[in-house]
mmCIF file of C-alpha atoms in Angstrom:
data_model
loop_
_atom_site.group_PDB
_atom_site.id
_atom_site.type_symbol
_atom_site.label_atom_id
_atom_site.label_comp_id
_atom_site.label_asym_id
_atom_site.label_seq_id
_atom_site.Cartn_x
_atom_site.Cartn_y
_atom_site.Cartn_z
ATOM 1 C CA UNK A 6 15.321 4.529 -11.081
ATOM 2 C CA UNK A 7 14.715 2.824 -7.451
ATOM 3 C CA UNK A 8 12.069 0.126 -8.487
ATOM 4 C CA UNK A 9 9.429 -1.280 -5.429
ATOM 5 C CA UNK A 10 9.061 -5.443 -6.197
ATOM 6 C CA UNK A 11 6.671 -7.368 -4.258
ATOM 7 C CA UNK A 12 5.753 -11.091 -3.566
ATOM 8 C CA UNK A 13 3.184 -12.468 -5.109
ATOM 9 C CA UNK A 14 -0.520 -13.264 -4.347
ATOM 10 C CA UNK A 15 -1.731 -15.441 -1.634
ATOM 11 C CA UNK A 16 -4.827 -17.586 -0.491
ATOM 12 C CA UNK A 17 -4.865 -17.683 3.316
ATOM 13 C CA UNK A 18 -7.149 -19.269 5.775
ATOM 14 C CA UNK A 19 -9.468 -17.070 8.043
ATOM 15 C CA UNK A 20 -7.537 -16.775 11.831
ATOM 16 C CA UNK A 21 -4.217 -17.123 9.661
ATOM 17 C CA UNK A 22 -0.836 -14.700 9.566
ATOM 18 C CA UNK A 23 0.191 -13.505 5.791
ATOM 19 C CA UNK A 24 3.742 -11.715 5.094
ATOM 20 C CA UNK A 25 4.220 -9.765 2.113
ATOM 21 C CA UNK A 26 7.833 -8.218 1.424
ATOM 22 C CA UNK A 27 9.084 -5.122 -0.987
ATOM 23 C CA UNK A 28 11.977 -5.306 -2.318
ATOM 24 C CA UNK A 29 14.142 -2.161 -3.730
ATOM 25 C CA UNK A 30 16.763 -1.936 -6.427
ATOM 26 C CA UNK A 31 19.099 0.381 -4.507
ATOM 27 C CA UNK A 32 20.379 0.784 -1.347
ATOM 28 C CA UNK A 33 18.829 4.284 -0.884
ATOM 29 C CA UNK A 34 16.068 2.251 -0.506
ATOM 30 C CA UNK A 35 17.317 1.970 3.403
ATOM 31 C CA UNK A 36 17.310 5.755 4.113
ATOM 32 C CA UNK A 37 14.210 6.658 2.821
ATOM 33 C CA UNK A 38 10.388 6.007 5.022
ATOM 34 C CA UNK A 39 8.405 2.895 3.673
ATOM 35 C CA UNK A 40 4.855 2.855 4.098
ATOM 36 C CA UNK A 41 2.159 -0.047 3.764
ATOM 37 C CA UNK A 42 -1.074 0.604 2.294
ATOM 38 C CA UNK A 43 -3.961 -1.745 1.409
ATOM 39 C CA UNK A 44 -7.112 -1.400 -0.908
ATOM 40 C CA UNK A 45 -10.060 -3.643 -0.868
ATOM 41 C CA UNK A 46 -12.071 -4.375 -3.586
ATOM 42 C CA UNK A 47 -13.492 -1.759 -4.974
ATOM 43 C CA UNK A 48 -12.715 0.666 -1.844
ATOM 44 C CA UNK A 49 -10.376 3.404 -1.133
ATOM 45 C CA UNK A 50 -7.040 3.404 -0.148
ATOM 46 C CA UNK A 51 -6.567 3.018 3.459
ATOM 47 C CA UNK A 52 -2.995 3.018 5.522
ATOM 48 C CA UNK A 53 -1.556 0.410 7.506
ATOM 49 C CA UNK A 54 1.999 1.838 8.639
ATOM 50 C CA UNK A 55 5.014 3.104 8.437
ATOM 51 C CA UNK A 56 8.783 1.977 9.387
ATOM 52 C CA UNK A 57 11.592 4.253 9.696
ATOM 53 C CA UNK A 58 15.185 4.332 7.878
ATOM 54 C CA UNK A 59 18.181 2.139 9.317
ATOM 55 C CA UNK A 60 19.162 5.573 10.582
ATOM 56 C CA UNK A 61 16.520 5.964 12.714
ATOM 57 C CA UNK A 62 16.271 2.749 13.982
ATOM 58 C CA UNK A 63 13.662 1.427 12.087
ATOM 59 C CA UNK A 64 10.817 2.468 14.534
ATOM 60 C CA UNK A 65 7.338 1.688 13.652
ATOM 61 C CA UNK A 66 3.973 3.659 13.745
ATOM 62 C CA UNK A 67 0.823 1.695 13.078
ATOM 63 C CA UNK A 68 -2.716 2.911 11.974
ATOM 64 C CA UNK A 69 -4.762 2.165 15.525
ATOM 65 C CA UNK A 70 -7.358 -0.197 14.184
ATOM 66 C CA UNK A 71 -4.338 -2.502 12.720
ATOM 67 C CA UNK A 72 -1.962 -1.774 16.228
ATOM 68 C CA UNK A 73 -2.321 -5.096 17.843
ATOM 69 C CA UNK A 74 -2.304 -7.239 14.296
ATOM 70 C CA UNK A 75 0.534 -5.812 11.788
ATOM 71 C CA UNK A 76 4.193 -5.518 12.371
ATOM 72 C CA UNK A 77 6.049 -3.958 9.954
ATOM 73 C CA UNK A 78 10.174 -4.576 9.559
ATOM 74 C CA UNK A 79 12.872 -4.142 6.978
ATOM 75 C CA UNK A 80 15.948 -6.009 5.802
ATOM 76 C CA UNK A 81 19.152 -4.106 5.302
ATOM 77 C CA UNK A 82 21.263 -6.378 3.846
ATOM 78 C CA UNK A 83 18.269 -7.676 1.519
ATOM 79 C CA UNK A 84 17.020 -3.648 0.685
ATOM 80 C CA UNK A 85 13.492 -4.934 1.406
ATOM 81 C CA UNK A 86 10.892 -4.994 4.228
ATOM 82 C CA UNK A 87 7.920 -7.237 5.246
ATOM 83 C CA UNK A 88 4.484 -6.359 6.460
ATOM 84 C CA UNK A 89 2.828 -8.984 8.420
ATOM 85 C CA UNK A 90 -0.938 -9.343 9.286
ATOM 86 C CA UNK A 91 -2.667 -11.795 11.688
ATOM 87 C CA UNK A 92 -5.749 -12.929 12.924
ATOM 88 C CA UNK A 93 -6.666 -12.475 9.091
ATOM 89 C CA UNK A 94 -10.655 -12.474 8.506
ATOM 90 C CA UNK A 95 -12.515 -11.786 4.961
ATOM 91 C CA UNK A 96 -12.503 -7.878 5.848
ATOM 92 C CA UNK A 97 -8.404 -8.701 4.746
ATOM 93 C CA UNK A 98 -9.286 -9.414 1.185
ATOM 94 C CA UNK A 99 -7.257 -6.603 -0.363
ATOM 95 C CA UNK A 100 -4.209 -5.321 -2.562
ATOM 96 C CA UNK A 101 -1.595 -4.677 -0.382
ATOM 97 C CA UNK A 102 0.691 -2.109 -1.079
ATOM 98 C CA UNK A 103 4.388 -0.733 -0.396
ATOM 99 C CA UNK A 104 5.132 2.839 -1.116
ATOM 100 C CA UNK A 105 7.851 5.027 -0.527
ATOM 101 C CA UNK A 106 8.447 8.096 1.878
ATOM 102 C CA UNK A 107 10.897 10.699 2.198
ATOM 103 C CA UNK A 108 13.436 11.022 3.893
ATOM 104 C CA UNK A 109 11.062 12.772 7.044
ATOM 105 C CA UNK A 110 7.811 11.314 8.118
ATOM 106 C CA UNK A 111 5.665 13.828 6.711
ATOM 107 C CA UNK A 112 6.029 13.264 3.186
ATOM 108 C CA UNK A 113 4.168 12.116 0.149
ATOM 109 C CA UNK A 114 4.728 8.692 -1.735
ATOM 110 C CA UNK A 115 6.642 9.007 -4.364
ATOM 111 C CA UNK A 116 7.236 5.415 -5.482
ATOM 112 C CA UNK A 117 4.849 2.526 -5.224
ATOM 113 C CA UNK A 118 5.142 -1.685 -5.325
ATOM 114 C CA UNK A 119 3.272 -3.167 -7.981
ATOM 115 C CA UNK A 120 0.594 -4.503 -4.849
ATOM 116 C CA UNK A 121 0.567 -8.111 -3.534
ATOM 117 C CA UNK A 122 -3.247 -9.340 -3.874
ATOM 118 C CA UNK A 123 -4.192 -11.320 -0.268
ATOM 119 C CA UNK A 124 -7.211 -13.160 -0.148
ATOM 120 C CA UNK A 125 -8.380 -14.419 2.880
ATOM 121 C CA UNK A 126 -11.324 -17.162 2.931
ATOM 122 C CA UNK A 127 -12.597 -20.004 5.019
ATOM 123 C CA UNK B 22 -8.025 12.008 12.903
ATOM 124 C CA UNK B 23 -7.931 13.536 9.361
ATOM 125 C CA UNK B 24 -10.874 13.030 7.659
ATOM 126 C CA UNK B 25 -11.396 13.861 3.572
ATOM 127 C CA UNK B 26 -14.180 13.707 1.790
ATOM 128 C CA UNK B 27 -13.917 14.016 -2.362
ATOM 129 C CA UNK B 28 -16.622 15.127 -4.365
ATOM 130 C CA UNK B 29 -17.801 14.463 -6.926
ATOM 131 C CA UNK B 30 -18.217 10.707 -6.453
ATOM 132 C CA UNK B 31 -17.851 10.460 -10.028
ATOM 133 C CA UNK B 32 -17.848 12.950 -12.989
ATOM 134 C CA UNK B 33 -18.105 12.208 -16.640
ATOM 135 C CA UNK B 34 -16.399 14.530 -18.893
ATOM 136 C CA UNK B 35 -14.750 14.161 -22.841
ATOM 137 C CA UNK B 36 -11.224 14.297 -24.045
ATOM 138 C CA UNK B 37 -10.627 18.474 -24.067
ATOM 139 C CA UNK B 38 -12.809 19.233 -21.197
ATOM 140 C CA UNK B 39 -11.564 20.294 -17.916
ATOM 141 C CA UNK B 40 -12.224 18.673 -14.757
ATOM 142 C CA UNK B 41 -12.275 20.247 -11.242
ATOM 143 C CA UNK B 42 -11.584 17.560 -8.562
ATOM 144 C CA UNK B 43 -12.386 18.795 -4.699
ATOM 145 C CA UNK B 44 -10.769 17.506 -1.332
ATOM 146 C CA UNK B 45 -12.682 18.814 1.556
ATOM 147 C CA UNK B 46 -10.593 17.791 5.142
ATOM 148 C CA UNK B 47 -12.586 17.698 8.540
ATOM 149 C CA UNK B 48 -10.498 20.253 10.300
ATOM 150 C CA UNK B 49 -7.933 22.862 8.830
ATOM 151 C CA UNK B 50 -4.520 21.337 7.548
ATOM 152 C CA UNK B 51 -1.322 22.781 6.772
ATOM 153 C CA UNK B 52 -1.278 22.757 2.839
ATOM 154 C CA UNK B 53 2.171 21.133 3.128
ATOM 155 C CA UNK B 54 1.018 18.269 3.497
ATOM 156 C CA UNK B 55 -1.649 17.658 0.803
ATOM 157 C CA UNK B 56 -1.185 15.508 -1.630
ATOM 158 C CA UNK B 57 -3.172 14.073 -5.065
ATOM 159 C CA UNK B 58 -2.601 10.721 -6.921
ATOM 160 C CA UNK B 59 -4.270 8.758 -9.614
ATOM 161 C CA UNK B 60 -5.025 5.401 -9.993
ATOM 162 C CA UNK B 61 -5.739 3.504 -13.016
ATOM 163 C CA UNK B 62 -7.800 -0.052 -12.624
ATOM 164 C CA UNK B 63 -5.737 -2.863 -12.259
ATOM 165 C CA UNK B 64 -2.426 -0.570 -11.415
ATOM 166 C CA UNK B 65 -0.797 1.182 -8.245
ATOM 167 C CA UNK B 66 -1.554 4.582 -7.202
ATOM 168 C CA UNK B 67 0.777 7.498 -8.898
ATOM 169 C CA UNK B 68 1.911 10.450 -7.400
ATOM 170 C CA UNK B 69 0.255 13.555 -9.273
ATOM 171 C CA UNK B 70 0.677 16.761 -6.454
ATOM 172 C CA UNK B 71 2.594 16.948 -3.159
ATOM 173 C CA UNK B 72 2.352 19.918 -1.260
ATOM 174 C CA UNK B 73 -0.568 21.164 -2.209
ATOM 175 C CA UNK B 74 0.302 22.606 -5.913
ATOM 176 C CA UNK B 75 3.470 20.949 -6.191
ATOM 177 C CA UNK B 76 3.787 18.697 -9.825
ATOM 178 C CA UNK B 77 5.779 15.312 -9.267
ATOM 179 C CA UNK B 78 8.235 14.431 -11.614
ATOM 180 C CA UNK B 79 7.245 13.735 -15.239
ATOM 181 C CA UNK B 80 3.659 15.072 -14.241
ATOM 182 C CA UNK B 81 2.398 17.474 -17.477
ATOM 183 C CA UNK B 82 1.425 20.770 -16.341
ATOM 184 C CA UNK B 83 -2.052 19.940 -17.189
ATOM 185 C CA UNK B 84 -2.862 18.784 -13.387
ATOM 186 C CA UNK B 85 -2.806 21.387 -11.045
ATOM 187 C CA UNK B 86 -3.526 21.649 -7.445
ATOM 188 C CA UNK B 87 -4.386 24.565 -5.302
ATOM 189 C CA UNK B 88 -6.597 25.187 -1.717
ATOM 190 C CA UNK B 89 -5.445 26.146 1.707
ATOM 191 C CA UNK B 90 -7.379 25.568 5.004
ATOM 192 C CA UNK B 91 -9.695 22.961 4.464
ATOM 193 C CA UNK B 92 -10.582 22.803 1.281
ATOM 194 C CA UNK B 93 -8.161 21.341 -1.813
ATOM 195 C CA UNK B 94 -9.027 21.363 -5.735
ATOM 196 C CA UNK B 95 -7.278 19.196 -8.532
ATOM 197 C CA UNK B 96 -7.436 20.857 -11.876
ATOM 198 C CA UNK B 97 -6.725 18.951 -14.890
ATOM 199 C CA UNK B 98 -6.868 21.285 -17.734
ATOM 200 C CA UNK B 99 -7.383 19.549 -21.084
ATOM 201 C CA UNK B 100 -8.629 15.982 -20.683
ATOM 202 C CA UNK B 101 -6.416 13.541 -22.291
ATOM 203 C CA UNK B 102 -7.750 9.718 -22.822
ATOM 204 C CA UNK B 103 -5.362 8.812 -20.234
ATOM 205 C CA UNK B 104 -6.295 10.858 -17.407
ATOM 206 C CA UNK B 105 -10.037 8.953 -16.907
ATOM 207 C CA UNK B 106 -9.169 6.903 -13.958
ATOM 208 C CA UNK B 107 -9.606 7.463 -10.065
ATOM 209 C CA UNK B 108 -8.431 10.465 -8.547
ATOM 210 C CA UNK B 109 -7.459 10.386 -4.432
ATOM 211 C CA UNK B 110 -6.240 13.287 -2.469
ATOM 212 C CA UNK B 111 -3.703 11.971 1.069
ATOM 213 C CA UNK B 112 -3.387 13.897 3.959
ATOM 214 C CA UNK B 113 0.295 12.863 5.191
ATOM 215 C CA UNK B 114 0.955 15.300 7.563
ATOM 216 C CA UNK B 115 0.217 13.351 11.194
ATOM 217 C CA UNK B 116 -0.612 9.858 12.359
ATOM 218 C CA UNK B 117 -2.922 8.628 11.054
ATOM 219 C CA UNK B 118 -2.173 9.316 7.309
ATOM 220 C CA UNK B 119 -5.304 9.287 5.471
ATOM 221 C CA UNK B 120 -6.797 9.193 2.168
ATOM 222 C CA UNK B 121 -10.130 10.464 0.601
ATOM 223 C CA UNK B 122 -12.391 8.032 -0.692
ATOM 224 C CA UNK B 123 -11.492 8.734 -4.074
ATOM 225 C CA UNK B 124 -13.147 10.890 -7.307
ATOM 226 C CA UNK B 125 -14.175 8.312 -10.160
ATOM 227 C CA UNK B 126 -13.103 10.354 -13.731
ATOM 228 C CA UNK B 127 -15.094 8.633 -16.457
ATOM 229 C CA UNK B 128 -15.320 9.239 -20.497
#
């Protein structure tokens, strides 16, 4: 079964960039959609973006409020991508998760990454 | 925008009971593209329902989902010890994707 491994946690400094990658088992991991989501403490779930398979030229579509601050991109050689915030404040504190699509954009997440905990602090 | 709101908040129930999650969205959604997952602390989000009433794999038939329109229930029939965790319907069917703010199951 296609497993979803992420990097670990980091400690970044407010006005900072952090990059977190996913990494898949399989290659099939390059056809399907891969989302980013984040949770802070105690909140909701909240969605960042999503990137597109090799096949589709690995556009990208962002959540507005994150537009001008994430980019999203993925690896095919290395079955992985990386999601990449900047202009990090203490609002950033969160979990940080990959999750699988399907093979359309419209589709649930089937798969998940164990979450990459970012804290962000002065 | 998509907006959901989940009610209860929270809802304490015992192993046996049945609990009746609801997913109200702001404006009328196709019921394609409703889905239900649960979280357990410390752990990522699992798929539970896609499609409205559709059971992801290895999900026992004691979750349920049903609704059209704008409003969206998760049933989960026979409380097990494992099911008291956090409960969030998704709404994946245009940009942005969003999520309610989640149902809080509790023993």
């Amino acid at each position: 079964q296609m497993l979803l491994v992420q990097s670990g946690a980091e400690v970044k400094k407010t006005g900072s960039s952090v990059k977190v990658s996913c990494k898949s088992s399989e290659y099939a991991f390059n056809y399907r959609y891969l989302h980013w989501v984040r949770q802070a403490p105690g909140q909701p779930l909240e969605w960042l973006g999503w990137i597109t398979p090799f096949n589709e030229n690995s556009k990208t579509n962002y959540a507005q409020r994150f537009r001008d601050r994430v980019t999203i991109t993925r690896d095919r050689s290395k079955i992985s991508s990386h999601m990449e915030l900047s202009s990090l404040t203490s609002d950033d504190t969160a979990m940080y998760y990959c999750a699988r699509g399907g093979i359309g954009d419209r589709s649930a997440f089937d798969m998940w990454g164990q979450g990459s905990m970012v804290i962000v602090s002065s | 925008e998509i907006l959901l709101t989940q009610s209860p908040g929270s809802l304490s129930l015992s192993p046996g009971e049945r609990a009746i999650l609801s997913c109200r969205a702001s404006q009328t959604i196709s019921d394609t593209y409703l889905a239900w997952y649960q979280q357990i602390p410390g752990q990522a989000p699992r798929l539970l329902i896609f499609g409205t009433s559709n059971r992801a794999t290895g999900i026992p038939d004691r979750f349920s989902g049903s609704g059209s329109g704008t409003d969206f229930t998760l049933t989960i029939s026979r409380l097990e010890p494992e099911d008291f965790a956090v409960y969030y319907c998704h709404h994946y069917g245009s940009s942005p994707i969003t999520f309610g703010q989640g149902t809080r199951l509790e023993i």
